């Protein structure tokens, strides 16, 4: 089965600093990959999804970007973080319409 | 948007009781899924029900789907303290051949020992 690795687990960054969160997938090839953000006590907001290397779709306009340099690697980035970028970031993987597998997330706090 | 809405937002029950959570959505779907999230962790898939199915069971879980009302329910029978978590429904949306999932706002379940 698929295993999703995310790091770091926790990150505290100052406003205006850059960001790079990494997600790697084991146990499958050519997956669909997803980045979600979850505000405290809320549901998941889809930020980006990717169907293949270099193919990124953005769901909402924002201060973040995503890249997929390898088949099983998905990176979430920002050049300058805003206070509103705080949240719990989750990476997920799936094949077709099969259930999604999630990593354990990165809790990002912006000071 | 096609966001699901769970009801209730929070639920507190005694161990051994049944817990029922409801999910409503807005547009046609191919399938609906339920996920569980322990505090501070990622989501774990529980069960998937297809649009042509009305009921599905998995262990102590029972899911129903009413496509005419655009709603689903998740029943957890004989609840345990370990069932304490947030539960989310997710509906699929196919965009340009890619499957995306729209998650609801979740129900926070607390099972008291």
GROMACS .gro file of C-alpha atoms in nm:
model
  224
    1UNK     CA    1   0.000   0.000   0.000
    2UNK     CA    2   0.096   0.363  -0.034
    3UNK     CA    3   0.297   0.547   0.230
    4UNK     CA    4   0.317   0.924   0.230
    5UNK     CA    5   0.613   1.093   0.397
    6UNK     CA    6   0.591   1.460   0.491
    7UNK     CA    7   0.846   1.678   0.661
    8UNK     CA    8   0.899   1.866   0.871
    9UNK     CA    9   0.620   1.778   1.115
   10UNK     CA   10   0.627   2.123   1.272
   11UNK     CA   11   0.764   2.451   1.142
   12UNK     CA   12   0.774   2.801   1.285
   13UNK     CA   13   0.866   3.072   1.038
   14UNK     CA   14   0.876   3.454   1.047
   15UNK     CA   15   0.658   3.660   0.817
   16UNK     CA   16   0.833   3.722   0.487
   17UNK     CA   17   1.054   3.415   0.501
   18UNK     CA   18   1.053   3.145   0.229
   19UNK     CA   19   0.893   2.803   0.263
   20UNK     CA   20   0.956   2.459   0.128
   21UNK     CA   21   0.753   2.157   0.238
   22UNK     CA   22   0.828   1.820   0.088
   23UNK     CA   23   0.614   1.516   0.032
   24UNK     CA   24   0.732   1.181  -0.104
   25UNK     CA   25   0.528   0.874  -0.188
   26UNK     CA   26   0.619   0.506  -0.158
   27UNK     CA   27   0.437   0.201  -0.283
   28UNK     CA   28   0.292   0.328  -0.608
   29UNK     CA   29   0.391   0.492  -0.934
   30UNK     CA   30   0.238   0.774  -1.134
   31UNK     CA   31  -0.001   0.878  -0.857
   32UNK     CA   32  -0.220   1.186  -0.848
   33UNK     CA   33  -0.078   1.410  -0.578
   34UNK     CA   34  -0.257   1.673  -0.371
   35UNK     CA   35  -0.174   1.951  -0.125
   36UNK     CA   36  -0.442   2.052   0.124
   37UNK     CA   37  -0.453   2.313   0.397
   38UNK     CA   38  -0.662   2.266   0.709
   39UNK     CA   39  -0.745   2.553   0.943
   40UNK     CA   40  -0.788   2.465   1.311
   41UNK     CA   41  -1.106   2.264   1.365
   42UNK     CA   42  -1.207   2.293   1.001
   43UNK     CA   43  -1.224   2.087   0.685
   44UNK     CA   44  -0.965   2.051   0.412
   45UNK     CA   45  -0.911   2.307   0.141
   46UNK     CA   46  -0.754   2.174  -0.178
   47UNK     CA   47  -0.460   2.395  -0.279
   48UNK     CA   48  -0.289   2.210  -0.565
   49UNK     CA   49  -0.308   1.880  -0.746
   50UNK     CA   50  -0.080   1.710  -0.995
   51UNK     CA   51  -0.137   1.429  -1.242
   52UNK     CA   52   0.227   1.394  -1.347
   53UNK     CA   53   0.578   1.537  -1.341
   54UNK     CA   54   0.571   1.910  -1.400
   55UNK     CA   55   0.190   1.920  -1.420
   56UNK     CA   56   0.039   2.139  -1.150
   57UNK     CA   57  -0.314   2.271  -1.114
   58UNK     CA   58  -0.394   2.543  -0.865
   59UNK     CA   59  -0.732   2.552  -0.699
   60UNK     CA   60  -0.723   2.889  -0.528
   61UNK     CA   61  -0.523   3.207  -0.584
   62UNK     CA   62  -0.272   3.239  -0.307
   63UNK     CA   63   0.078   3.310  -0.192
   64UNK     CA   64   0.190   2.949  -0.245
   65UNK     CA   65   0.318   2.743  -0.536
   66UNK     CA   66   0.374   2.373  -0.595
   67UNK     CA   67   0.615   2.168  -0.801
   68UNK     CA   68   0.654   1.803  -0.891
   69UNK     CA   69   1.016   1.745  -0.997
   70UNK     CA   70   0.988   1.365  -0.976
   71UNK     CA   71   0.705   1.117  -1.010
   72UNK     CA   72   0.669   1.062  -0.636
   73UNK     CA   73   0.783   1.398  -0.503
   74UNK     CA   74   0.558   1.696  -0.443
   75UNK     CA   75   0.684   2.026  -0.303
   76UNK     CA   76   0.490   2.320  -0.162
   77UNK     CA   77   0.672   2.653  -0.165
   78UNK     CA   78   0.644   3.021  -0.095
   79UNK     CA   79   0.885   3.306  -0.158
   80UNK     CA   80   0.746   3.522   0.123
   81UNK     CA   81   0.517   3.383   0.390
   82UNK     CA   82   0.215   3.574   0.517
   83UNK     CA   83   0.044   3.540   0.854
   84UNK     CA   84  -0.254   3.391   0.672
   85UNK     CA   85  -0.039   3.100   0.550
   86UNK     CA   86  -0.047   2.945   0.897
   87UNK     CA   87  -0.220   2.610   0.911
   88UNK     CA   88  -0.192   2.236   0.890
   89UNK     CA   89  -0.068   2.121   0.548
   90UNK     CA   90  -0.148   1.774   0.426
   91UNK     CA   91  -0.016   1.587   0.125
   92UNK     CA   92  -0.221   1.307  -0.028
   93UNK     CA   93  -0.183   1.052  -0.304
   94UNK     CA   94  -0.429   0.845  -0.501
   95UNK     CA   95  -0.465   0.637  -0.816
   96UNK     CA   96  -0.769   0.717  -1.029
   97UNK     CA   97  -1.083   0.726  -0.820
   98UNK     CA   98  -0.936   0.516  -0.542
   99UNK     CA   99  -0.928   0.649  -0.183
  100UNK     CA  100  -0.662   0.898  -0.094
  101UNK     CA  101  -0.367   0.819   0.129
  102UNK     CA  102  -0.250   1.101   0.352
  103UNK     CA  103   0.075   1.196   0.518
  104UNK     CA  104   0.081   1.305   0.880
  105UNK     CA  105   0.098   1.672   0.788
  106UNK     CA  106   0.310   1.976   0.866
  107UNK     CA  107   0.189   2.227   1.122
  108UNK     CA  108   0.308   2.568   1.003
  109UNK     CA  109   0.305   2.866   1.235
  110UNK     CA  110   0.390   3.213   1.107
  111UNK     CA  111   0.514   3.470   1.358
  112UNK     CA  112  -1.881   2.472  -0.465
  113UNK     CA  113  -1.944   2.103  -0.412
  114UNK     CA  114  -1.847   2.112  -0.046
  115UNK     CA  115  -1.999   1.857   0.186
  116UNK     CA  116  -2.142   1.968   0.516
  117UNK     CA  117  -2.132   1.737   0.814
  118UNK     CA  118  -2.388   1.742   1.088
  119UNK     CA  119  -2.349   1.768   1.381
  120UNK     CA  120  -2.027   1.966   1.407
  121UNK     CA  121  -1.953   1.800   1.740
  122UNK     CA  122  -2.088   1.492   1.913
  123UNK     CA  123  -2.022   1.356   2.261
  124UNK     CA  124  -2.145   1.011   2.362
  125UNK     CA  125  -2.080   0.741   2.619
  126UNK     CA  126  -1.877   0.433   2.535
  127UNK     CA  127  -2.104   0.159   2.401
  128UNK     CA  128  -2.353   0.399   2.243
  129UNK     CA  129  -2.396   0.441   1.869
  130UNK     CA  130  -2.275   0.753   1.689
  131UNK     CA  131  -2.443   0.887   1.377
  132UNK     CA  132  -2.296   1.156   1.155
  133UNK     CA  133  -2.456   1.304   0.847
  134UNK     CA  134  -2.313   1.458   0.533
  135UNK     CA  135  -2.487   1.663   0.267
  136UNK     CA  136  -2.344   1.763  -0.069
  137UNK     CA  137  -2.450   1.977  -0.360
  138UNK     CA  138  -2.388   1.813  -0.699
  139UNK     CA  139  -2.391   1.470  -0.860
  140UNK     CA  140  -2.120   1.230  -0.752
  141UNK     CA  141  -1.962   0.902  -0.858
  142UNK     CA  142  -1.873   0.801  -0.505
  143UNK     CA  143  -1.863   0.930  -0.151
  144UNK     CA  144  -1.597   0.846   0.103
  145UNK     CA  145  -1.564   0.877   0.477
  146UNK     CA  146  -1.234   0.952   0.647
  147UNK     CA  147  -1.120   0.968   1.006
  148UNK     CA  148  -0.863   1.208   1.150
  149UNK     CA  149  -0.703   1.172   1.489
  150UNK     CA  150  -0.591   1.499   1.642
  151UNK     CA  151  -0.283   1.638   1.470
  152UNK     CA  152  -0.257   1.351   1.222
  153UNK     CA  153  -0.341   1.284   0.860
  154UNK     CA  154  -0.671   1.143   0.739
  155UNK     CA  155  -0.734   0.771   0.717
  156UNK     CA  156  -0.981   0.626   0.470
  157UNK     CA  157  -1.270   0.434   0.629
  158UNK     CA  158  -1.517   0.340   0.360
  159UNK     CA  159  -1.623   0.424   0.005
  160UNK     CA  160  -1.977   0.400  -0.125
  161UNK     CA  161  -2.058   0.430  -0.493
  162UNK     CA  162  -2.349   0.630  -0.629
  163UNK     CA  163  -2.538   0.313  -0.725
  164UNK     CA  164  -2.510   0.170  -0.373
  165UNK     CA  165  -2.747   0.254  -0.090
  166UNK     CA  166  -2.575   0.095   0.206
  167UNK     CA  167  -2.237  -0.047   0.294
  168UNK     CA  168  -2.091  -0.211   0.602
  169UNK     CA  169  -1.738  -0.246   0.733
  170UNK     CA  170  -1.697  -0.389   1.082
  171UNK     CA  171  -1.876  -0.151   1.321
  172UNK     CA  172  -1.928   0.105   1.046
  173UNK     CA  173  -2.244   0.141   0.841
  174UNK     CA  174  -2.273   0.398   0.565
  175UNK     CA  175  -2.588   0.492   0.378
  176UNK     CA  176  -2.623   0.705   0.068
  177UNK     CA  177  -2.935   0.878  -0.061
  178UNK     CA  178  -2.851   1.038  -0.394
  179UNK     CA  179  -3.200   1.186  -0.430
  180UNK     CA  180  -3.142   1.387  -0.112
  181UNK     CA  181  -2.771   1.427  -0.175
  182UNK     CA  182  -2.690   1.299   0.169
  183UNK     CA  183  -2.499   1.024   0.345
  184UNK     CA  184  -2.474   0.901   0.700
  185UNK     CA  185  -2.203   0.721   0.893
  186UNK     CA  186  -2.306   0.505   1.186
  187UNK     CA  187  -2.050   0.375   1.433
  188UNK     CA  188  -2.200   0.105   1.652
  189UNK     CA  189  -2.089   0.013   2.004
  190UNK     CA  190  -1.850   0.307   2.017
  191UNK     CA  191  -1.518   0.291   2.200
  192UNK     CA  192  -1.299   0.561   2.349
  193UNK     CA  193  -1.054   0.493   2.065
  194UNK     CA  194  -1.319   0.611   1.815
  195UNK     CA  195  -1.265   0.966   1.941
  196UNK     CA  196  -1.161   1.160   1.630
  197UNK     CA  197  -1.292   1.390   1.359
  198UNK     CA  198  -1.484   1.232   1.074
  199UNK     CA  199  -1.506   1.378   0.725
  200UNK     CA  200  -1.704   1.294   0.416
  201UNK     CA  201  -1.550   1.353   0.076
  202UNK     CA  202  -1.722   1.364  -0.262
  203UNK     CA  203  -1.548   1.320  -0.593
  204UNK     CA  204  -1.535   1.566  -0.879
  205UNK     CA  205  -1.382   1.476  -1.211
  206UNK     CA  206  -1.205   1.767  -1.378
  207UNK     CA  207  -1.023   1.714  -1.707
  208UNK     CA  208  -0.993   1.345  -1.629
  209UNK     CA  209  -0.846   1.404  -1.284
  210UNK     CA  210  -1.017   1.297  -0.967
  211UNK     CA  211  -1.046   1.567  -0.703
  212UNK     CA  212  -1.214   1.525  -0.370
  213UNK     CA  213  -1.413   1.789  -0.190
  214UNK     CA  214  -1.408   1.744   0.186
  215UNK     CA  215  -1.675   1.848   0.428
  216UNK     CA  216  -1.622   2.045   0.745
  217UNK     CA  217  -1.615   1.738   0.969
  218UNK     CA  218  -1.780   1.605   1.282
  219UNK     CA  219  -1.573   1.597   1.600
  220UNK     CA  220  -1.668   1.284   1.790
  221UNK     CA  221  -1.579   1.236   2.155
  222UNK     CA  222  -1.647   0.899   2.315
  223UNK     CA  223  -1.641   0.908   2.694
  224UNK     CA  224  -1.515   0.603   2.881
   0.00000   0.00000   0.00000
